[in-house]
Short mmCIF file of C-alpha atoms in Angstrom, two decimals:
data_model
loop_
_atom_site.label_atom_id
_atom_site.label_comp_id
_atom_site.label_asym_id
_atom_site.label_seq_id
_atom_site.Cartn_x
_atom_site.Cartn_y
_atom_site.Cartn_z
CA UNK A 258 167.47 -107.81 -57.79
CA UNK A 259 165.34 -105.28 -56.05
CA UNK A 260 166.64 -103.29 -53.14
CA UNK A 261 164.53 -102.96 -50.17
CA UNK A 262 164.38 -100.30 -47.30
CA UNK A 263 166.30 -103.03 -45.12
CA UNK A 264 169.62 -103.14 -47.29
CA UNK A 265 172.37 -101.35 -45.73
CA UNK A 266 173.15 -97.81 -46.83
CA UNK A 267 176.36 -95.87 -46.30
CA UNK A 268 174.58 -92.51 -46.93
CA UNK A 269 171.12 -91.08 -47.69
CA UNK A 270 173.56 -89.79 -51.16
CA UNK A 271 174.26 -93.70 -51.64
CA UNK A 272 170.60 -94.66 -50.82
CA UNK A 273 169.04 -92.59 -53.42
CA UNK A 274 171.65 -93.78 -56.06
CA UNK A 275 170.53 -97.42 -55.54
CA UNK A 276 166.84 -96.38 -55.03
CA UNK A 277 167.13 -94.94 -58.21
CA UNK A 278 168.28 -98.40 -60.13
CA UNK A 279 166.03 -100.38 -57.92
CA UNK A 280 162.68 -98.17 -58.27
CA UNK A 281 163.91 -95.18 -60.85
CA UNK A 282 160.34 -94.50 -62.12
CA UNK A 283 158.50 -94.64 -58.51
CA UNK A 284 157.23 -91.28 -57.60
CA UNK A 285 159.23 -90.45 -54.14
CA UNK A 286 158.30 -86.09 -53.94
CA UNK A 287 155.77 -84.34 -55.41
CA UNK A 288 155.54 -80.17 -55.38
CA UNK A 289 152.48 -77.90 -56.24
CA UNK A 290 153.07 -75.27 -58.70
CA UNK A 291 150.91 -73.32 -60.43
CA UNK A 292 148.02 -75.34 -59.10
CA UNK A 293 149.17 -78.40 -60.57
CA UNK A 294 151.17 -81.25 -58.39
CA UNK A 295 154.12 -82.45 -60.44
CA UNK A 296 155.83 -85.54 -59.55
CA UNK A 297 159.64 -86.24 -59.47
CA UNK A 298 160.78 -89.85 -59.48
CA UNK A 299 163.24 -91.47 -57.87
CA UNK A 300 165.35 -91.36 -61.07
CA UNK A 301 165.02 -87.57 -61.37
CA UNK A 302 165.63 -87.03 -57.41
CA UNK A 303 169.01 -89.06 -58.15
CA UNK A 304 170.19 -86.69 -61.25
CA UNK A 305 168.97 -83.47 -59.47
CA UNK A 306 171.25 -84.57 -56.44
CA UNK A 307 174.25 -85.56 -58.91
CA UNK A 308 174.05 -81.93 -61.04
CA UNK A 309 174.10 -80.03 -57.45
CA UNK A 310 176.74 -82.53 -56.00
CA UNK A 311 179.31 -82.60 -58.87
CA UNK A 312 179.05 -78.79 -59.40
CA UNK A 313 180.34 -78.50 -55.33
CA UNK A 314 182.73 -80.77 -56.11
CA UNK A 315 183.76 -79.02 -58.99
CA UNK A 316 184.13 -75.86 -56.42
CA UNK A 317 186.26 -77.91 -53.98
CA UNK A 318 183.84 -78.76 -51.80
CA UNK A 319 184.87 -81.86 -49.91
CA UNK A 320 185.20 -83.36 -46.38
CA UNK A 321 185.70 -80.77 -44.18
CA UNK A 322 183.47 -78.15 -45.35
CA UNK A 323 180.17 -76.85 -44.33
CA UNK A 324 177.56 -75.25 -46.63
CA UNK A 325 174.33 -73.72 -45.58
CA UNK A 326 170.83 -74.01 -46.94
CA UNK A 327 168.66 -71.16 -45.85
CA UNK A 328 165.38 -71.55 -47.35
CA UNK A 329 161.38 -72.72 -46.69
CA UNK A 330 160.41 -76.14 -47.79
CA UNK A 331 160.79 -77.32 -51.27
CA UNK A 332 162.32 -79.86 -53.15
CA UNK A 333 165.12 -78.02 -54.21
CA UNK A 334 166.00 -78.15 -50.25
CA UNK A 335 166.04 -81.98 -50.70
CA UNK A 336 168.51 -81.72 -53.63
CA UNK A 337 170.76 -79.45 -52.26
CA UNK A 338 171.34 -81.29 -48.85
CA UNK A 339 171.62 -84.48 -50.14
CA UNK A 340 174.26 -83.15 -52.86
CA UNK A 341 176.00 -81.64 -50.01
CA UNK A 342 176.30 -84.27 -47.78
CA UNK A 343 177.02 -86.86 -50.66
CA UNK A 344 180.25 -84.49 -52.04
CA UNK A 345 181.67 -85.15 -48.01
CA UNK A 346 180.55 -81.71 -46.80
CA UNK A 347 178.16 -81.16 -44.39
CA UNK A 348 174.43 -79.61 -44.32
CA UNK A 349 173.66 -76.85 -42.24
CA UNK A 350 169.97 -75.51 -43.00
CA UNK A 351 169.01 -72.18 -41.32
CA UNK A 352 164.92 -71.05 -40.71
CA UNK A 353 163.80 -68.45 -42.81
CA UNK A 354 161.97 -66.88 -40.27
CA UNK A 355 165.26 -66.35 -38.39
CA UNK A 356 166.69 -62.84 -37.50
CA UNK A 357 170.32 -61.56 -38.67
CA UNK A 358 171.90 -62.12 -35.59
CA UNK A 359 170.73 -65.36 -35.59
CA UNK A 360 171.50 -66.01 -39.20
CA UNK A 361 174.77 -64.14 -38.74
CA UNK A 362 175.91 -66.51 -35.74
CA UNK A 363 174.62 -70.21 -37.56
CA UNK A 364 176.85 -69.24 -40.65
CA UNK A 365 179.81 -68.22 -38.93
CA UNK A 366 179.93 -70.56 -36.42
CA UNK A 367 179.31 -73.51 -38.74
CA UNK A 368 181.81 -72.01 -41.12
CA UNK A 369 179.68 -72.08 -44.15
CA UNK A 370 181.39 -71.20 -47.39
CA UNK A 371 178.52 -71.10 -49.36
CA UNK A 372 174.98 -70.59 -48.96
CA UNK A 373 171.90 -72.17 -51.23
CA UNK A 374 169.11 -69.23 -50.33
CA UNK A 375 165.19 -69.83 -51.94
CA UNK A 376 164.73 -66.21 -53.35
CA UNK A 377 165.29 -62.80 -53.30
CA UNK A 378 164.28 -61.81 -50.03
CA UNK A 379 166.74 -64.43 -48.77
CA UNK A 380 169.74 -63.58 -50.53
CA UNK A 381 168.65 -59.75 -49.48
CA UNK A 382 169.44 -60.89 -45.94
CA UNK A 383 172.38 -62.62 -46.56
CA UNK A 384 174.08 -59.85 -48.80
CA UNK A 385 173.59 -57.78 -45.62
CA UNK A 386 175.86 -60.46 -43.61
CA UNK A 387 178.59 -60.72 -46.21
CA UNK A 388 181.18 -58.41 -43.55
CA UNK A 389 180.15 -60.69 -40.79
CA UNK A 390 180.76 -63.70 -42.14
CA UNK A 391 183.84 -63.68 -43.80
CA UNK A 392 183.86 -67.60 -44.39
CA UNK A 393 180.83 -67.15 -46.87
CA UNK A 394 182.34 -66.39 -50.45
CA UNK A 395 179.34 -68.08 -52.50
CA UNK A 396 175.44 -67.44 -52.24
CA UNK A 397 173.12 -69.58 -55.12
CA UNK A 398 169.62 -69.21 -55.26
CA UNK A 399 166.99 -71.49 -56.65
CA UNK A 400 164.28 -68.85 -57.33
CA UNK A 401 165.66 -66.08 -59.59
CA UNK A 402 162.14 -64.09 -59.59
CA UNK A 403 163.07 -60.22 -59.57
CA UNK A 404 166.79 -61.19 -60.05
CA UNK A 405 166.99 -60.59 -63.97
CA UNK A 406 168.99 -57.63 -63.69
CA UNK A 407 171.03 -58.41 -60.46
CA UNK A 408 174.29 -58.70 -60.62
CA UNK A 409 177.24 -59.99 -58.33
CA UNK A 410 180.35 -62.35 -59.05
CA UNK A 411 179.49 -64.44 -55.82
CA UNK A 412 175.73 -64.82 -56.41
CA UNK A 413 175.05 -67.08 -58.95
CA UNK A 414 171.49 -69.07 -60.11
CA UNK A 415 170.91 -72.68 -59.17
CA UNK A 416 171.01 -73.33 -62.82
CA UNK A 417 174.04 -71.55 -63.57
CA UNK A 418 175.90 -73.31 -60.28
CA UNK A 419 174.74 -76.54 -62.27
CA UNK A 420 175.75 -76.13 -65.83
CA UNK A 421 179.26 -74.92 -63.91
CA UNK A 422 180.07 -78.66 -62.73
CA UNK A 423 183.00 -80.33 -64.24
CA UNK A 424 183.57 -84.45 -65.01
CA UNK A 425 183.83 -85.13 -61.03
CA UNK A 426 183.31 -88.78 -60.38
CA UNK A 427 180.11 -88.45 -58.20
CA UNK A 428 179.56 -92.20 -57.89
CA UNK A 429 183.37 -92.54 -56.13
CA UNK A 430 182.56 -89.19 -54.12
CA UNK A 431 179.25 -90.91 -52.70
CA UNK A 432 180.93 -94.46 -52.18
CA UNK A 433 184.10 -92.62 -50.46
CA UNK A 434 181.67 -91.66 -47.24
CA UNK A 435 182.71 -93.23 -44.43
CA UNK A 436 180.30 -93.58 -41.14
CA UNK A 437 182.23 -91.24 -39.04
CA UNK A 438 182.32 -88.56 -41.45
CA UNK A 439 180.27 -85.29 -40.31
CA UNK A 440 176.83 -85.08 -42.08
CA UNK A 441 175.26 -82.27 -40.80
CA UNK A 442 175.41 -79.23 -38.31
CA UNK A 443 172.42 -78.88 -36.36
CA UNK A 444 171.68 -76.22 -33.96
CA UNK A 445 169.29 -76.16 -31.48
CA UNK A 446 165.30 -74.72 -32.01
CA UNK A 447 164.51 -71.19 -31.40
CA UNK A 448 166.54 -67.92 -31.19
CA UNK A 449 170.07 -67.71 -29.42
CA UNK A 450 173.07 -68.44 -30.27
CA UNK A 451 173.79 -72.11 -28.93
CA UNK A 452 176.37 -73.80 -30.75
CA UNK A 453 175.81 -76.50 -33.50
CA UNK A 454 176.51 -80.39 -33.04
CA UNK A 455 177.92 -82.36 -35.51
CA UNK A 456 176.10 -85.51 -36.48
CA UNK A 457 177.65 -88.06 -38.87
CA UNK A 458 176.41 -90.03 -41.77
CA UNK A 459 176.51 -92.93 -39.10
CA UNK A 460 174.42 -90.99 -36.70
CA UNK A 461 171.55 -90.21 -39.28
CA UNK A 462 171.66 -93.60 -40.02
CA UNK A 463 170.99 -95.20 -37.01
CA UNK A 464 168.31 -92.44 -36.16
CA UNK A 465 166.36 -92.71 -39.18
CA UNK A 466 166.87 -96.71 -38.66
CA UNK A 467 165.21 -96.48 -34.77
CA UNK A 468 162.70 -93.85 -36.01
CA UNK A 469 161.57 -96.21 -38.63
CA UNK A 470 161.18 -99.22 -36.43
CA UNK A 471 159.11 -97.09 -34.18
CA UNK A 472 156.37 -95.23 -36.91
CA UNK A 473 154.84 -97.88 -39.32
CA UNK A 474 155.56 -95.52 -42.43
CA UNK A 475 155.12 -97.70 -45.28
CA UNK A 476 156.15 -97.29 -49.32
CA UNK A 477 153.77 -94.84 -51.02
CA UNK A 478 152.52 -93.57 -48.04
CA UNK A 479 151.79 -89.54 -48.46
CA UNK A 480 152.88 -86.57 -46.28
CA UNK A 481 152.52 -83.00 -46.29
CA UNK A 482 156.00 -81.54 -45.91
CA UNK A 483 155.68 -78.93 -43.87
CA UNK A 484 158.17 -78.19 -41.36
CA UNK A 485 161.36 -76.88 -42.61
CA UNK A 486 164.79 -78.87 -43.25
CA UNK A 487 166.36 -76.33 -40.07
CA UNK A 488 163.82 -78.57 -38.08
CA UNK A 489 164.86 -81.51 -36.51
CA UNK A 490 161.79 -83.52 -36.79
CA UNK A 491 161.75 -82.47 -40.48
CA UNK A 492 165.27 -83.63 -41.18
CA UNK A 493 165.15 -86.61 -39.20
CA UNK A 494 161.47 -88.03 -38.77
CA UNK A 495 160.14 -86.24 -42.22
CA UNK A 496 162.43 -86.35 -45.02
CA UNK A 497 165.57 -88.78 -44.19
CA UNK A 498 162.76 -91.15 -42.77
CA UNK A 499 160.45 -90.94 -45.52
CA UNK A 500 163.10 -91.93 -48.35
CA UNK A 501 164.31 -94.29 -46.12
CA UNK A 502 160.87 -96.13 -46.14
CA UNK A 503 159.97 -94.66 -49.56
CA UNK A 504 156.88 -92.09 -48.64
CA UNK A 505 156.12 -89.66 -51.01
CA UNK A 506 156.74 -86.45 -49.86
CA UNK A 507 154.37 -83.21 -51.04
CA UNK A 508 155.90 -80.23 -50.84
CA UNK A 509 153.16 -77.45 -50.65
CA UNK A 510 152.89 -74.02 -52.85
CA UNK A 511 154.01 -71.87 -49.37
CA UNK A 512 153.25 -71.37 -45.92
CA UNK A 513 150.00 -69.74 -47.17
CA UNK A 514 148.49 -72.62 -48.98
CA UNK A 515 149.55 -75.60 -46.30
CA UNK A 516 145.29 -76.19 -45.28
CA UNK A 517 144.32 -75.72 -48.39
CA UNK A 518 147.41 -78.71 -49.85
CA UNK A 519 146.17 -80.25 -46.72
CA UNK A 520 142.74 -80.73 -48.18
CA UNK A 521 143.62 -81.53 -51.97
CA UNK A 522 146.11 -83.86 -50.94
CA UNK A 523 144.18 -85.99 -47.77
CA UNK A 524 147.65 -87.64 -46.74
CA UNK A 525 147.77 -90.62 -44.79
CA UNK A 526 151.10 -89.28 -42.40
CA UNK A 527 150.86 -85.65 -40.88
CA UNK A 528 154.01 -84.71 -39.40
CA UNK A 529 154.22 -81.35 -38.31
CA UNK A 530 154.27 -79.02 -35.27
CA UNK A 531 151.85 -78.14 -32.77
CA UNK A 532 150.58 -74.79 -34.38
CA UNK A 533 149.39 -76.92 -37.11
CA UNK A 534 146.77 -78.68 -34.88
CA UNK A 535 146.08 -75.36 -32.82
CA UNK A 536 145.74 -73.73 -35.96
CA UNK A 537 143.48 -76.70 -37.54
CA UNK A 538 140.74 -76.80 -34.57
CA UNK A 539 140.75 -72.74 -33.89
CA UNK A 540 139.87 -72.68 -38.09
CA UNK A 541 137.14 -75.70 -37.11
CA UNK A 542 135.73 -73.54 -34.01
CA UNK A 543 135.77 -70.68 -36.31
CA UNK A 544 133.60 -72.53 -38.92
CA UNK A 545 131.38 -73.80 -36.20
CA UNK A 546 130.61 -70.21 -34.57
CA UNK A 547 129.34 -69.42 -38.26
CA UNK A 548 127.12 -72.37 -39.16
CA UNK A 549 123.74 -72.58 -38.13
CA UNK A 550 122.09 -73.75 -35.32
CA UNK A 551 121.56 -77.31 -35.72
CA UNK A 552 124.71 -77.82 -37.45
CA UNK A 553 126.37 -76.42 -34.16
CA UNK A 554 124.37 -78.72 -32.07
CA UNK A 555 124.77 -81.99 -34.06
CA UNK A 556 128.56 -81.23 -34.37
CA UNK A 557 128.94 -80.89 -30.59
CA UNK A 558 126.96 -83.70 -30.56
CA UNK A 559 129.10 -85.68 -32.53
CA UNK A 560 132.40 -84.76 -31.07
CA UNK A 561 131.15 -85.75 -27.33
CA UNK A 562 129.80 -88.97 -28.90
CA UNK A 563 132.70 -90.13 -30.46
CA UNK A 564 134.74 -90.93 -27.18
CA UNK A 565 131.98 -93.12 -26.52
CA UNK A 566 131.97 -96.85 -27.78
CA UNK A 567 129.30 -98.25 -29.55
CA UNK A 568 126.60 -97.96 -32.04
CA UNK A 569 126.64 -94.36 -31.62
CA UNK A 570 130.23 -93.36 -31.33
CA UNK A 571 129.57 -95.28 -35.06
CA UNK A 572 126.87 -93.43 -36.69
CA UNK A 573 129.01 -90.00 -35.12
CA UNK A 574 131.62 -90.93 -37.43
CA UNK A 575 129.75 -91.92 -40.14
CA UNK A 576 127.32 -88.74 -41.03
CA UNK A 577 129.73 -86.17 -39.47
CA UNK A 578 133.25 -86.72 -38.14
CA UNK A 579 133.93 -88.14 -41.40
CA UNK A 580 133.03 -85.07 -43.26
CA UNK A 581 134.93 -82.83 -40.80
CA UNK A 582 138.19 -85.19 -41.83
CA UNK A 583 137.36 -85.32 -45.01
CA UNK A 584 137.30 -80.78 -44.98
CA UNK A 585 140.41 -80.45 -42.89
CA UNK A 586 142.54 -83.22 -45.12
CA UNK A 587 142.45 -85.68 -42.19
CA UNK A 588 140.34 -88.32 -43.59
CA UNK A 589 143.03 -91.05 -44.89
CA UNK A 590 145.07 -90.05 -42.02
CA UNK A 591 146.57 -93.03 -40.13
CA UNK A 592 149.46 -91.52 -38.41
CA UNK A 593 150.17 -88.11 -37.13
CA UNK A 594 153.08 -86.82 -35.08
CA UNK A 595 154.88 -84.00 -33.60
CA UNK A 596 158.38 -82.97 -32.20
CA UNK A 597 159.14 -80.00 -30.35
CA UNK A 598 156.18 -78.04 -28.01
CA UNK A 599 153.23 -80.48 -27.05
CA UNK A 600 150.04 -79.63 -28.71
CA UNK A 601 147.62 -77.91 -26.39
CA UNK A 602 144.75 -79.76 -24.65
CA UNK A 603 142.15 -78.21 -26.79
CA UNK A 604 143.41 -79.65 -29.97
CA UNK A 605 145.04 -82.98 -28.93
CA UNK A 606 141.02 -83.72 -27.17
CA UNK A 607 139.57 -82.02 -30.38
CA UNK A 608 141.98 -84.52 -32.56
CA UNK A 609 141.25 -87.35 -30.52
CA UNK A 610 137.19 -86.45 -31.08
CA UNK A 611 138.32 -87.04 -34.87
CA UNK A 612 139.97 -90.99 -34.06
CA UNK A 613 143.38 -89.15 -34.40
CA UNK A 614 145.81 -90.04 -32.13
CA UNK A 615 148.65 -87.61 -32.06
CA UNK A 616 152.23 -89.26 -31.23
CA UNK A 617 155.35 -86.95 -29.94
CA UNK A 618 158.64 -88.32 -31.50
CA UNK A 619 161.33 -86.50 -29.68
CA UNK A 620 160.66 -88.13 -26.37
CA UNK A 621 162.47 -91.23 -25.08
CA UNK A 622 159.96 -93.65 -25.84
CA UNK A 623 157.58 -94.06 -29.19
CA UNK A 624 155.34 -96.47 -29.70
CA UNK A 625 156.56 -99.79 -28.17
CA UNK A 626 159.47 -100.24 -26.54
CA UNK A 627 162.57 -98.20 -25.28
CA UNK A 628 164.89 -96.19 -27.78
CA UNK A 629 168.88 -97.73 -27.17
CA UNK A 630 170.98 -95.51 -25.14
CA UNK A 631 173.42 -94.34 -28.07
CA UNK A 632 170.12 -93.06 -30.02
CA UNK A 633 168.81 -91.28 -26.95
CA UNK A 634 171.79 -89.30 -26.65
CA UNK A 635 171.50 -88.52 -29.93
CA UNK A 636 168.44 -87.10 -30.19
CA UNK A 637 168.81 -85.03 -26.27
CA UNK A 638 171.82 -83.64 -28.09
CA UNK A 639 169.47 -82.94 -31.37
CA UNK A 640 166.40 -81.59 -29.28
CA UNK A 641 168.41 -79.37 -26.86
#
């Protein structure tokens, strides 16, 4: 009998287990590499996740702990936090882009005993922090690039971490969750040094549950993943959300490359932050400053047209908007959203020239209808 995004889950561990028997050869993430997107099913997300899981259990990782994930977005990131949480520890994932002191304070605070880092240049930074963060006795890193001749007993390869597991019982770790048990340590945006709050496999739950009654994400949809794991409206509204409702997520080649994997890809759910648009219609006013003179005028044309109604808000579409969709990777796009910073007035008017509304997802209210009391506190608490 097939499972379907309604059935009750303990645990995003214990929902890709049973996603796996129910759809094991549906693609669920997707990564470009070498110019090529290569798909990973269901099946494959589920073994990755059980490798990662019963080699931390095979460390005595358990319910209590906290490991860290400091790394930009790939799927790796997926594996490891999902192995994390379903061994009984809990995820804490920490920005790239953040400073030492900053990095310094997340991992001590949270109490991280070991660390999952993308690549050199992150385990550089770490290997820096060892003295302050005495807690932290294990670094693993998923991209061993310029690493051949490294050496250091607590640094190990993601492979190596693997092949390291034992016989653990991963199926009893995953169905020993409880509700109540912490999940995940998330800190607030930005620099600082605010503390961490706890959220429990219950709490993601019941988020991901109200943030899926509220966005019409449907199976196979496609996103761009491009907001890091650290990022609340990643963790929450992006990933947890789009296995929840089984949208393939398309994890692009870097930061560099996210327009261009924008524009191969032509997803139909954008969610990302509000540089993203600035950054999309400063690129498009850049373009336009360089065309010619008539393609200036009927693109200006077209833009003022379009929040007309009408036969020629119509024919706007038609013989330009549509191309300008099409060149930016909007063009199958039926739902875009942000959380954090509101989009600037340029772009949100420039995006709604295009027939793209733009939602914000970490306010009280989306869509129709109020979010409950329990998951408003949840999300103040998340946001803050």
């Amino acid at each position: 009998m097939e499972l379907t995004m309604d059935q009750p889950h303990t645990s995003f561990a214990a929902l890709v287990s049973q996603r796996a028997q129910a759809h094991g050869d549906e693609t669920i993430l997707r990564t470009k590499n070498r110019g090529i997107w290569k798909a990973a099913t269901w099946t494959y997300l589920a073994e990755q996740v059980q490798a990662i899981g019963t080699a931390l259990l095979a460390a005595d990782f358990a319910r209590g702990d906290v490991v860290a994930i400091l790394s930009e977005s790939r799927p790796e990131v997926v594996y490891a936090d999902l192995a994390i949480m379903g061994c009984g520890a809990a995820s804490v994932a920490i920005d790239p882009d953040d400073d030492l002191d900053r990095v310094s304070h997340l991992l001590s605070s949270s109490g991280s005993r070991l660390a999952f880092v993308e690549n050199e240049e992150q385990l550089d930074k770490l290997l820096g922090l060892r003295d302050r963060c005495p807690a932290l006795s294990r670094i693993v890193v998923f991209d061993m690039k310029g690493l051949r001749d490294f050496a250091d007993a607590s640094c190990v390869s993601l492979s190596a971490f693997i092949e390291s597991g034992g016989s653990a019982d991963w199926a009893l770790a995953v169905r020993s969750i409880d509700a109540d048990q912490p999940a995940v340590v998330q800190f607030p945006r930005g620099e600082g040094f605010g503390m961490g709050r706890t959220l429990t496999h219950g709490d993601l739950m019941h988020m991901v549950g109200a943030a899926r009654d509220r966005l019409p994400i449907r199976p196979h949809d496609e996103r761009l993943a491009v907001l890091r794991l650290s990022d609340i409206t990643e963790r929450i509204w992006g990933l947890y959300l789009s296995l929840e409702t089984r949208c393939i997520s398309n994890y692009p080649e870097g930061p560099d490359t996210v327009i261009e994997n924008l524009q191969e890809l032509q997803p139909t759910i954008l969610g990302v932050d509000a540089a993203v648009w600035d950054h999309l219609q400063m690129l498009a006013a850049t373009r336009t400053k360089s065309a010619v003179a008539m393609q200036r005028l009927v693109y200006g044309w077209a833009l003022r047209t379009a929040r007309l109604t009408g036969p020629r808000a119509r024919l706007a579409d038609l013989f330009v908007l549509r191309a300008v969709r099409r060149e930016f990777g909007l063009n199958k796009l039926r739902l875009a959203y942000v959380g954090g910073a509101s989009v600037g007035s340029t772009a949100l008017d420039w995006a709604r020239s295009l027939g793209i509304a733009i939602q914000r997802v970490d306010e009280p209210s989306v869509g129709s209808g109020q979010l409950d009391e329990r998951y408003q506190a949840l999300m103040q608490n998340a946001y803050a």
